[in-house]
Amino acid sequence: MRILLLCSSFNGLTQRAWLALRGAGHEVSVELAVSEQVMLEAAELAKPDLVVCPFLKEKVPAGLWQRHRVVIVHPGPPGDRGPSSLDWAVAEGAREWGVTALQAVEEMDAGPIWGYRMFPLPAEAVRKSSLYNGPVADAAVELVLEVAAKAADGEFRPVPLDYGRPEVVGRLRPAMRRADREVEWSEATEAIVRRVRAADGAPGGRAVLCGLEVRVFDVFRGPALVGAAGVVAARREGAVLVHTGDGTVWVGHLRLDRPDGVKLPAVMVLGDRVGHLEERAGYTEITYERTADVGVVSFDFYNGAMSTDQCRRLASALRYAGEQDTRVLVVRGGEVFSNGIHLNVIEAAAYPELEAWMNINAINAVCREIVGCSGQLVVASVGGNAGAGGVMMALGADRVLVREGVVLNPHYRTMGLFGSEFWTYVLARRVGASAAVRLTEDALPVGAAQAVELGLADGVLGGGRLEFERSVLEYAGALAAGGEWEALVAAKGARRAADERRKPLDAYRAEELAEMSRDMFDDRRGFRAARGAFVRKARAEVTPAHLAVHRGAWDGASHM
């Protein structure tokens, strides 16, 4: 079928829906819902058999849903209505939640139901962003495929919303107000964690800290220390430890509660107010563990952004791991594997261009440790989405394993950058020179299965994050114990030596940085404006050309 994806942004969920529908053989076009007129014109141009809205904040115009079958993917169980569904689910400690596909009608979220999925929620409060990018996205993609199949069935009719039916367990919920986001440090730690996580990653909990009105993100339970509520007790790797009514919480990120505020590591926002505090153990973004012949460097950076400081610490950890007598090194990312350099920190710096230059050089050092690890086989464990330099960092490993449902964006063009991280070496050696150019120029997402087809990855593993990580460790253990380990390491060394003779890594780095210097200091591709728009979540005014597939950029279900 011809399917139009209408969305507020081409985010991770929309990308997964696009990939799944194309993989199922449908002709899929994308349009950003920047205005009512644009939505109507998109449908007129695409002439779709079906319009699907996987992530849409705007109301569908009557002129659209009256002429076309328009199905909304709502992040709540049947009967749930309102714009703050996930916020309430986390805040109220729901133990079960769902996603519903419903037909657009005049009253929002009240249309006939095409299908739904339910899933359990843990007792521990999860970040709203984690819930959205995890079980909600998984269920939504299943529903999108189900909707497309049902739309092809001429006998199918959606079920009218009826609160008398047992599966209709939701209700109309109001939009969360500012008062619902208020964080009082005198509250119990559990209440603070739940309130903040219900607002993570937007708009954040509202609080006063060190005399500043801030939005609070990225919180974890701290040790049971005694102290005055709201007082910052210590700091560690960009986070601060704050006393609560019955203990402490680690606060990883803050944003000044004003229009020009930028979400940053908490220590950066508080500045001199916490500069005198001691560093305290108990919070870390990077760990190293080993079991027998397998070492694991784990890193979990908020939203996958890697600042200069974080890159330096990760490079140091990788260097240490590479010096150990293990046979296999697993490089394991977090909820988001990595999205490359930290655009927020760069934007907030006194000299953004200089900070960007330091950041790209620091992440290059990380990539060099991975590519240059000669005594071990390196396995990249990509359990979350990755973009730009984060993809290239993973490609430096000897084996790349991705979790089913992961989306890779191996390009820099949309941010106005040529790119570095040795991408001209690691990408081309995996997919070939022509495919490397196509991937970076087309700037379109790649799904997990397609990544294996292209050569970007060596395998796809299913299951949730924990199951995926266990499977990666089993793979690494088998690799370390296998009788071919010596031969594999020797072959790796020979290939790397031959590649170095043909063209040294330093040459790739110098060529890439020559291009990046023009992008960062001369702003030849619009990096400054693109960065600012990304950091401040500026609303798009037009659909980017690389997404407007109904205008001829892509045809049918062809693959890159």
Coordinates of C-alpha atoms in Angstrom, one line a residue:
M1 CA 0.0 0.0 0.0
R2 CA 0.9 3.7 -0.2
I3 CA 1.3 4.8 3.4
L4 CA 1.9 8.4 4.6
L5 CA 3.6 8.7 8.0
L6 CA 2.5 12.0 9.5
C7 CA 4.6 13.0 12.5
S8 CA 5.7 15.9 14.7
S9 CA 9.3 14.7 14.3
F10 CA 11.3 11.9 12.6
N11 CA 12.2 10.5 16.0
G12 CA 13.2 7.0 17.0
L13 CA 9.7 5.6 17.0
T14 CA 8.8 7.2 13.6
Q15 CA 12.1 5.9 12.2
R16 CA 11.3 2.4 13.4
A17 CA 7.8 2.6 11.9
W18 CA 9.2 3.8 8.6
L19 CA 11.7 0.9 8.5
A20 CA 9.1 -1.7 9.5
L21 CA 6.5 -0.7 6.9
R22 CA 9.1 -0.5 4.2
G23 CA 10.4 -3.9 5.2
A24 CA 6.9 -5.2 4.9
G25 CA 6.8 -4.1 1.3
H26 CA 4.8 -0.9 1.5
E27 CA 5.6 2.4 -0.2
V28 CA 6.1 4.8 2.6
S29 CA 6.4 8.6 2.6
V30 CA 7.0 11.0 5.5
E31 CA 5.8 14.5 6.3
L32 CA 6.3 16.6 9.3
A33 CA 3.1 18.1 10.6
V34 CA 4.4 21.7 10.6
S35 CA 1.0 23.2 9.7
E36 CA -2.6 22.1 8.8
Q37 CA -2.0 23.2 5.2
V38 CA 1.2 21.1 5.0
M39 CA -0.7 18.0 6.3
L40 CA -3.4 18.4 3.7
E41 CA -1.0 19.1 0.9
A42 CA 1.1 16.0 1.9
A43 CA -2.0 13.8 1.6
E44 CA -2.9 15.3 -1.7
L45 CA 0.6 14.7 -3.1
A46 CA 1.1 11.2 -1.7
K47 CA -2.4 9.9 -2.4
P48 CA -2.1 7.4 0.4
D49 CA -4.2 4.3 1.0
L50 CA -3.5 4.9 4.7
V51 CA -2.2 7.7 6.9
V52 CA -0.4 6.6 10.1
C53 CA 0.6 9.0 12.9
P54 CA 3.2 7.3 15.1
F55 CA 4.1 10.4 17.0
L56 CA 1.9 13.4 16.5
K57 CA 1.3 16.2 19.0
E58 CA -0.9 18.3 16.6
K59 CA -4.6 17.7 15.9
V60 CA -5.4 16.0 12.6
P61 CA -7.4 18.5 10.4
A62 CA -11.0 17.4 9.7
G63 CA -10.2 17.8 6.0
L64 CA -7.7 15.0 6.3
W65 CA -9.5 12.4 8.4
Q66 CA -12.7 12.9 6.5
R67 CA -11.1 12.0 3.2
H68 CA -8.5 9.4 4.3
R69 CA -8.2 6.6 6.8
V70 CA -6.0 8.2 9.5
V71 CA -4.8 6.1 12.4
I72 CA -3.2 7.6 15.5
V73 CA -0.8 5.6 17.7
H74 CA -1.6 6.7 21.2
P75 CA 0.8 5.8 24.1
G76 CA -1.9 4.5 26.5
P77 CA -4.2 1.5 26.9
P78 CA -7.7 1.5 25.3
G79 CA -9.8 4.3 26.6
D80 CA -6.8 6.4 27.8
R81 CA -7.1 9.9 26.5
G82 CA -5.1 13.1 27.0
P83 CA -1.6 14.6 26.2
S84 CA 0.2 13.4 29.4
S85 CA -0.5 9.7 29.3
L86 CA 3.1 8.4 30.0
D87 CA 3.7 11.1 32.6
W88 CA 0.7 9.9 34.6
A89 CA 1.6 6.3 34.1
V90 CA 5.1 6.9 35.7
A91 CA 3.9 9.4 38.4
E92 CA 1.0 7.1 39.6
G93 CA 3.1 3.9 39.6
A94 CA 1.0 2.0 37.0
R95 CA 2.0 -1.7 36.9
E96 CA 0.5 -2.2 33.4
W97 CA 0.4 0.1 30.5
G98 CA -0.4 -0.1 26.8
V99 CA -0.4 1.5 23.3
T100 CA -3.6 1.9 21.2
A101 CA -4.1 2.4 17.5
L102 CA -7.2 4.4 16.9
Q103 CA -8.9 6.2 14.0
A104 CA -8.8 10.0 13.9
V105 CA -12.1 11.7 14.6
E106 CA -13.1 15.1 15.7
E107 CA -12.6 14.4 19.4
M108 CA -9.0 13.6 20.2
D109 CA -8.1 10.0 21.2
A110 CA -11.8 9.0 21.1
G111 CA -11.9 7.2 17.7
P112 CA -12.6 3.6 16.9
I113 CA -9.9 1.2 17.9
W114 CA -7.8 -0.7 15.3
G115 CA -5.8 -2.6 17.9
Y116 CA -3.8 -2.4 21.1
R117 CA -0.9 -3.9 23.1
M118 CA -0.5 -4.2 26.8
F119 CA 2.8 -4.7 28.7
P120 CA 3.9 -4.8 32.4
L121 CA 5.7 -1.9 34.1
P122 CA 8.3 -2.5 36.8
A123 CA 7.7 -1.5 40.4
E124 CA 10.7 0.9 40.3
A125 CA 9.9 4.1 38.5
V126 CA 11.3 4.3 35.0
R127 CA 12.2 7.4 33.1
K128 CA 9.3 8.5 30.8
S129 CA 11.8 8.7 28.0
S130 CA 12.9 5.1 28.7
L131 CA 9.3 3.9 28.7
Y132 CA 8.6 5.7 25.4
N133 CA 11.8 4.4 23.6
G134 CA 11.4 0.9 25.1
P135 CA 8.2 -1.0 25.5
V136 CA 6.0 1.8 24.0
A137 CA 8.1 1.9 20.8
D138 CA 8.2 -1.9 20.6
A139 CA 4.4 -2.1 21.0
A140 CA 3.8 0.8 18.6
V141 CA 5.8 -0.8 15.8
E142 CA 3.9 -4.1 16.2
L143 CA 0.6 -2.1 16.0
V144 CA 1.7 -0.2 12.9
L145 CA 2.3 -3.4 11.1
E146 CA -1.0 -4.8 12.3
V147 CA -2.9 -1.7 11.2
A148 CA -1.4 -1.9 7.7
A149 CA -2.4 -5.5 7.5
K150 CA -6.0 -4.7 8.6
A151 CA -6.2 -1.8 6.2
A152 CA -5.6 -4.2 3.4
D153 CA -8.5 -6.3 4.5
G154 CA -11.7 -4.9 3.0
E155 CA -13.8 -6.7 5.6
F156 CA -12.1 -5.1 8.6
R157 CA -13.9 -2.5 10.7
P158 CA -12.4 -0.8 13.8
V159 CA -14.2 -1.2 17.1
P160 CA -16.0 1.9 18.5
L161 CA -14.7 3.1 21.8
D162 CA -16.9 1.6 24.5
Y163 CA -16.0 2.1 28.2
G164 CA -18.3 -0.8 29.0
R165 CA -15.9 -3.3 27.4
P166 CA -13.5 -5.1 29.8
E167 CA -10.3 -4.2 27.7
V168 CA -11.1 -0.5 27.8
V169 CA -9.3 0.2 31.0
G170 CA -8.1 3.8 30.4
R171 CA -9.7 7.1 31.1
L172 CA -9.6 10.8 30.2
R173 CA -6.6 12.4 32.0
P174 CA -5.9 16.1 32.1
A175 CA -2.6 17.6 30.9
M176 CA -0.1 17.7 33.7
R177 CA 0.2 21.2 35.2
R178 CA 3.3 23.0 36.5
A179 CA 2.2 22.2 40.0
D180 CA 2.3 18.4 39.2
R181 CA 6.0 18.8 38.3
E182 CA 7.0 20.5 41.5
V183 CA 9.9 18.8 43.4
E184 CA 10.2 19.5 47.1
W185 CA 13.5 18.2 48.4
S186 CA 11.9 17.5 51.8
E187 CA 9.9 14.8 50.2
A188 CA 10.9 11.1 50.4
T189 CA 13.5 10.0 47.9
E190 CA 11.1 7.6 46.2
A191 CA 8.6 10.4 45.6
I192 CA 11.2 12.7 44.2
V193 CA 12.6 10.0 41.9
R194 CA 9.2 9.1 40.6
R195 CA 8.1 12.8 40.0
V196 CA 11.3 13.6 38.1
R197 CA 11.3 10.4 36.0
A198 CA 7.7 11.2 35.1
A199 CA 9.0 14.3 33.4
D200 CA 12.2 13.0 31.9
G201 CA 13.4 13.9 29.3
A202 CA 10.9 16.8 29.0
P203 CA 9.9 19.1 30.6
G204 CA 11.7 18.0 33.7
G205 CA 10.8 18.3 37.4
R206 CA 10.6 21.9 38.8
A207 CA 12.8 22.7 41.8
V208 CA 15.0 25.3 43.5
L209 CA 18.6 24.2 44.0
C210 CA 21.4 26.3 45.3
G211 CA 19.1 29.3 45.0
L212 CA 18.4 28.7 41.3
E213 CA 15.1 27.8 39.7
V214 CA 15.9 24.7 37.7
R215 CA 14.4 21.8 35.8
V216 CA 15.6 18.4 37.1
F217 CA 16.5 15.3 35.0
D218 CA 18.4 12.1 35.3
V219 CA 18.0 11.2 39.0
F220 CA 19.1 8.1 40.9
R221 CA 18.6 7.0 44.5
G222 CA 21.7 8.0 46.6
P223 CA 23.1 6.7 50.0
A224 CA 21.1 7.1 53.2
L225 CA 22.9 10.2 54.5
V226 CA 21.6 12.7 57.0
G227 CA 21.5 16.4 56.1
A228 CA 19.3 19.4 55.4
A229 CA 16.9 18.7 52.6
G230 CA 17.8 20.5 49.4
V231 CA 21.5 20.9 50.3
V232 CA 24.1 19.6 47.8
A233 CA 26.4 17.2 49.7
A234 CA 28.9 16.1 47.0
R235 CA 29.5 15.8 43.3
R236 CA 30.8 13.2 41.0
E237 CA 31.4 13.1 37.2
G238 CA 29.1 16.0 36.5
A239 CA 26.3 14.9 38.9
V240 CA 25.5 16.3 42.3
L241 CA 24.2 14.5 45.5
V242 CA 21.3 16.3 47.1
H243 CA 19.8 15.6 50.5
T244 CA 16.1 14.7 50.6
G245 CA 13.6 14.1 53.3
D246 CA 14.9 10.6 54.0
G247 CA 18.2 10.3 52.3
T248 CA 19.8 11.6 49.1
V249 CA 19.4 11.6 45.3
W250 CA 22.0 11.9 42.6
V251 CA 21.0 14.5 40.0
G252 CA 22.7 14.0 36.7
H253 CA 21.3 16.9 34.7
L254 CA 19.7 20.3 35.2
R255 CA 18.4 23.1 33.1
L256 CA 17.8 26.7 34.2
D257 CA 14.1 27.2 34.3
R258 CA 14.0 30.0 31.7
P259 CA 13.5 30.1 27.9
D260 CA 17.2 30.1 27.1
G261 CA 18.1 27.3 29.5
V262 CA 20.1 24.4 28.2
K263 CA 20.0 20.9 29.7
L264 CA 23.5 20.2 31.0
P265 CA 25.4 18.1 33.5
A266 CA 24.3 19.4 36.9
V267 CA 27.8 20.6 38.0
M268 CA 28.0 22.8 34.9
V269 CA 24.7 24.5 35.7
L270 CA 25.5 25.0 39.4
G271 CA 29.1 26.1 38.7
D272 CA 30.9 27.8 41.6
R273 CA 28.0 26.9 44.0
V274 CA 29.3 23.3 44.1
G275 CA 32.9 23.8 43.0
H276 CA 34.2 23.4 46.5
L277 CA 32.5 20.1 47.2
E278 CA 34.4 16.8 47.4
E279 CA 34.0 14.1 44.8
R280 CA 32.1 11.2 46.4
A281 CA 32.0 7.6 45.1
G282 CA 28.7 5.9 44.4
Y283 CA 27.8 7.4 41.0
T284 CA 29.6 6.5 37.8
E285 CA 28.9 6.6 34.1
I286 CA 31.7 4.2 33.2
T287 CA 32.6 0.8 34.8
Y288 CA 35.1 -2.0 34.0
E289 CA 34.4 -5.6 35.0
R290 CA 36.0 -8.9 34.0
T291 CA 35.0 -12.5 34.2
A292 CA 37.7 -15.0 33.2
D293 CA 38.9 -14.0 29.7
V294 CA 36.2 -11.4 29.0
G295 CA 36.5 -7.7 30.1
V296 CA 33.6 -5.3 29.8
V297 CA 33.8 -1.5 29.6
S298 CA 30.2 -0.2 30.2
F299 CA 29.3 3.4 29.7
D300 CA 25.9 5.0 30.0
F301 CA 25.8 8.7 29.0
Y302 CA 22.5 10.5 29.3
N303 CA 20.8 10.6 25.9
G304 CA 24.0 9.2 24.4
A305 CA 25.8 12.5 24.3
M306 CA 29.5 12.4 25.0
S307 CA 31.2 15.6 26.2
T308 CA 35.0 16.2 26.1
D309 CA 35.4 15.2 29.7
Q310 CA 33.3 12.0 29.3
C311 CA 35.3 11.0 26.2
R312 CA 38.6 11.5 28.0
R313 CA 37.4 9.3 30.9
L314 CA 36.1 6.6 28.5
A315 CA 39.3 6.6 26.5
S316 CA 41.2 6.1 29.7
A317 CA 39.0 3.2 30.7
L318 CA 39.4 1.6 27.3
R319 CA 43.1 2.0 27.5
Y320 CA 43.2 0.3 30.9
A321 CA 41.0 -2.6 29.6
G322 CA 43.2 -3.0 26.6
E323 CA 46.2 -3.6 28.8
Q324 CA 44.6 -6.4 30.7
D325 CA 45.3 -10.1 30.0
T326 CA 41.7 -10.8 28.8
R327 CA 41.1 -12.3 25.4
V328 CA 37.9 -10.4 24.5
L329 CA 36.9 -6.8 25.3
V330 CA 33.2 -5.9 25.2
V331 CA 32.4 -2.2 24.7
R332 CA 28.8 -1.9 26.1
G333 CA 26.7 1.3 25.6
G334 CA 23.7 2.3 27.7
E335 CA 20.1 3.0 27.0
V336 CA 21.3 5.0 24.0
F337 CA 24.6 3.5 22.8
S338 CA 26.0 6.9 21.7
N339 CA 25.1 9.8 19.5
G340 CA 28.6 11.3 19.4
I341 CA 29.7 14.7 20.6
H342 CA 27.7 16.6 23.2
L343 CA 25.9 19.4 21.4
N344 CA 24.4 20.9 24.5
V345 CA 27.7 21.3 26.2
I346 CA 29.1 22.8 23.0
E347 CA 26.3 25.2 22.7
A348 CA 26.6 26.4 26.3
A349 CA 30.4 26.8 26.2
A350 CA 31.9 30.3 26.3
Y351 CA 33.6 29.5 23.0
P352 CA 31.4 26.9 21.3
E353 CA 33.7 26.3 18.3
L354 CA 36.7 25.6 20.5
E355 CA 34.6 23.3 22.7
A356 CA 33.4 21.4 19.6
W357 CA 37.0 21.0 18.4
M358 CA 38.1 19.7 21.8
N359 CA 35.1 17.3 21.8
I360 CA 35.7 15.9 18.4
N361 CA 39.4 15.3 19.2
A362 CA 38.5 13.6 22.5
I363 CA 36.0 11.2 20.9
N364 CA 38.6 10.4 18.2
A365 CA 40.8 9.3 21.0
V366 CA 38.0 6.9 22.2
C367 CA 37.7 5.5 18.7
R368 CA 41.4 5.1 18.4
E369 CA 41.5 2.9 21.5
I370 CA 38.9 0.6 20.0
V371 CA 40.5 0.4 16.6
G372 CA 44.0 0.0 18.0
C373 CA 43.3 -2.6 20.6
S374 CA 45.7 -5.2 19.2
G375 CA 45.9 -8.0 21.9
Q376 CA 42.1 -8.6 22.3
L377 CA 39.1 -9.1 20.1
V378 CA 36.7 -6.2 20.6
V379 CA 32.9 -6.7 20.6
A380 CA 30.6 -3.7 20.4
S381 CA 27.4 -4.3 22.4
V382 CA 24.8 -1.9 20.8
G383 CA 21.7 -2.4 22.9
G384 CA 20.3 1.1 22.2
N385 CA 20.1 3.5 19.3
A386 CA 23.2 5.1 17.9
G387 CA 23.9 8.0 15.6
A388 CA 26.7 9.9 13.9
G389 CA 30.0 9.4 15.8
G390 CA 28.4 6.8 18.0
V391 CA 27.8 4.5 15.1
M392 CA 31.4 5.0 13.9
M393 CA 32.7 4.3 17.4
A394 CA 31.0 0.9 17.4
L395 CA 32.3 0.1 13.9
G396 CA 35.8 0.3 15.1
A397 CA 35.2 -3.0 16.9
D398 CA 36.0 -6.4 15.4
R399 CA 32.4 -7.6 16.0
V400 CA 29.3 -5.4 16.2
L401 CA 26.2 -7.0 17.8
V402 CA 22.9 -5.0 17.8
R403 CA 19.7 -5.5 19.6
E404 CA 16.5 -6.1 17.6
G405 CA 14.7 -2.9 17.3
V406 CA 17.8 -0.7 17.4
V407 CA 18.0 2.1 14.8
L408 CA 21.4 3.4 13.5
N409 CA 21.9 6.8 11.9
P410 CA 25.4 6.5 10.4
H411 CA 25.6 10.1 9.1
Y412 CA 26.4 13.7 10.1
R413 CA 25.0 15.7 7.2
T414 CA 21.8 16.9 9.0
M415 CA 24.0 18.6 11.6
G416 CA 26.1 20.3 9.1
L417 CA 29.2 18.3 9.7
F418 CA 31.6 16.2 7.5
G419 CA 32.2 13.9 10.5
S420 CA 35.3 12.3 12.1
E421 CA 35.8 9.3 14.4
F422 CA 37.7 7.6 11.6
W423 CA 34.5 7.1 9.7
T424 CA 36.2 7.3 6.3
Y425 CA 38.2 4.2 7.4
V426 CA 35.8 2.1 9.6
L427 CA 32.7 2.6 7.6
A428 CA 34.2 2.0 4.2
R429 CA 36.1 -1.2 5.4
R430 CA 32.7 -2.7 6.4
V431 CA 30.3 -1.7 3.7
G432 CA 32.6 -0.5 0.8
A433 CA 33.3 3.0 -0.4
S434 CA 30.2 3.5 -2.5
A435 CA 27.8 2.3 0.2
A436 CA 29.6 4.5 2.8
V437 CA 29.0 7.6 0.6
R438 CA 25.4 6.6 0.1
L439 CA 24.8 6.1 3.8
T440 CA 26.3 9.4 4.8
E441 CA 24.8 11.4 2.0
D442 CA 21.2 10.0 2.1
A443 CA 21.1 10.5 5.9
L444 CA 18.4 7.9 6.5
P445 CA 18.0 5.5 9.4
V446 CA 19.1 1.8 9.2
G447 CA 17.3 -0.9 11.2
A448 CA 19.1 -3.8 12.9
A449 CA 18.4 -6.4 10.3
Q450 CA 19.3 -4.1 7.5
A451 CA 22.5 -3.2 9.3
V452 CA 23.6 -6.9 9.1
E453 CA 22.6 -7.0 5.4
L454 CA 24.7 -4.0 4.7
G455 CA 27.7 -5.2 6.8
L456 CA 27.3 -2.5 9.5
A457 CA 26.7 -5.2 12.1
D458 CA 27.6 -8.9 12.5
G459 CA 24.5 -10.1 14.2
V460 CA 21.1 -9.2 15.7
L461 CA 20.1 -10.5 19.1
G462 CA 16.5 -10.3 20.5
G463 CA 15.1 -9.7 23.9
G464 CA 15.1 -6.8 26.3
R465 CA 18.3 -5.0 27.4
L466 CA 19.3 -7.5 30.1
E467 CA 18.6 -10.5 27.9
F468 CA 20.6 -8.9 25.1
E469 CA 23.5 -8.1 27.3
R470 CA 23.6 -11.7 28.6
S471 CA 23.6 -13.0 25.0
V472 CA 26.5 -10.7 24.1
L473 CA 28.5 -12.0 27.1
E474 CA 27.8 -15.5 26.0
Y475 CA 29.0 -14.7 22.5
A476 CA 32.1 -13.0 23.9
G477 CA 32.8 -16.0 26.2
A478 CA 32.6 -18.4 23.3
L479 CA 34.9 -16.2 21.3
A480 CA 37.4 -16.2 24.1
A481 CA 37.2 -19.9 24.7
G482 CA 37.2 -20.9 21.0
G483 CA 40.2 -22.7 19.5
E484 CA 40.4 -20.0 16.8
W485 CA 41.1 -17.1 19.1
E486 CA 44.9 -17.0 18.4
A487 CA 44.3 -17.2 14.7
L488 CA 41.6 -14.5 14.8
V489 CA 43.9 -12.1 16.8
A490 CA 46.8 -12.8 14.4
A491 CA 44.6 -12.2 11.3
K492 CA 43.3 -9.0 12.9
G493 CA 46.9 -7.7 13.5
A494 CA 47.9 -8.6 10.0
R495 CA 44.9 -6.7 8.5
R496 CA 45.5 -3.7 10.7
A497 CA 49.2 -3.6 9.8
A498 CA 48.4 -3.9 6.1
D499 CA 45.8 -1.1 6.4
E500 CA 48.3 1.1 8.2
R501 CA 50.9 0.6 5.5
R502 CA 48.4 1.5 2.8
K503 CA 47.2 4.6 4.7
P504 CA 47.9 5.4 8.4
L505 CA 45.1 6.1 10.8
D506 CA 46.7 9.5 11.4
A507 CA 46.1 10.3 7.7
Y508 CA 42.4 9.5 8.0
R509 CA 42.2 11.6 11.2
A510 CA 44.0 14.5 9.6
E511 CA 41.8 14.5 6.5
E512 CA 38.6 14.3 8.5
L513 CA 39.7 17.0 11.0
A514 CA 40.7 19.3 8.1
E515 CA 37.1 19.1 6.9
M516 CA 35.7 19.4 10.4
S517 CA 37.7 22.5 11.1
R518 CA 36.0 24.3 8.2
D519 CA 32.6 23.1 9.5
M520 CA 33.2 24.1 13.1
F521 CA 35.2 27.3 12.7
D522 CA 34.0 28.6 9.3
D523 CA 30.5 27.2 9.6
R524 CA 30.4 26.3 5.9
R525 CA 27.5 23.8 6.3
G526 CA 25.4 25.5 8.9
F527 CA 26.6 23.6 12.0
R528 CA 25.9 26.6 14.2
A529 CA 22.3 27.0 13.3
A530 CA 21.6 23.2 13.2
R531 CA 23.2 22.8 16.6
G532 CA 21.2 25.6 18.1
A533 CA 17.9 24.3 16.7
F534 CA 18.7 20.8 18.0
V535 CA 19.6 22.0 21.5
R536 CA 16.6 24.3 21.9
K537 CA 14.2 21.9 20.2
A538 CA 13.2 24.4 17.6
R539 CA 10.1 23.4 15.7
A540 CA 10.8 22.5 12.1
E541 CA 9.4 24.8 9.5
V542 CA 9.6 22.4 6.5
T543 CA 10.0 18.7 6.1
P544 CA 13.7 18.0 5.4
A545 CA 14.4 17.0 1.8
H546 CA 15.9 13.6 2.8
L547 CA 12.6 12.7 4.5
A548 CA 10.3 13.8 1.7
V549 CA 10.4 10.3 0.1
H550 CA 7.1 10.8 -1.7
R551 CA 8.9 13.5 -3.7
G552 CA 11.1 10.9 -5.4
A553 CA 14.0 10.4 -3.0
W554 CA 13.0 6.8 -2.5
D555 CA 10.7 4.3 -4.3
G556 CA 8.8 1.4 -2.9
A557 CA 10.5 -0.8 -0.4
S558 CA 14.0 -0.6 -1.9
H559 CA 16.9 -0.8 0.4
M560 CA 20.0 1.3 0.7

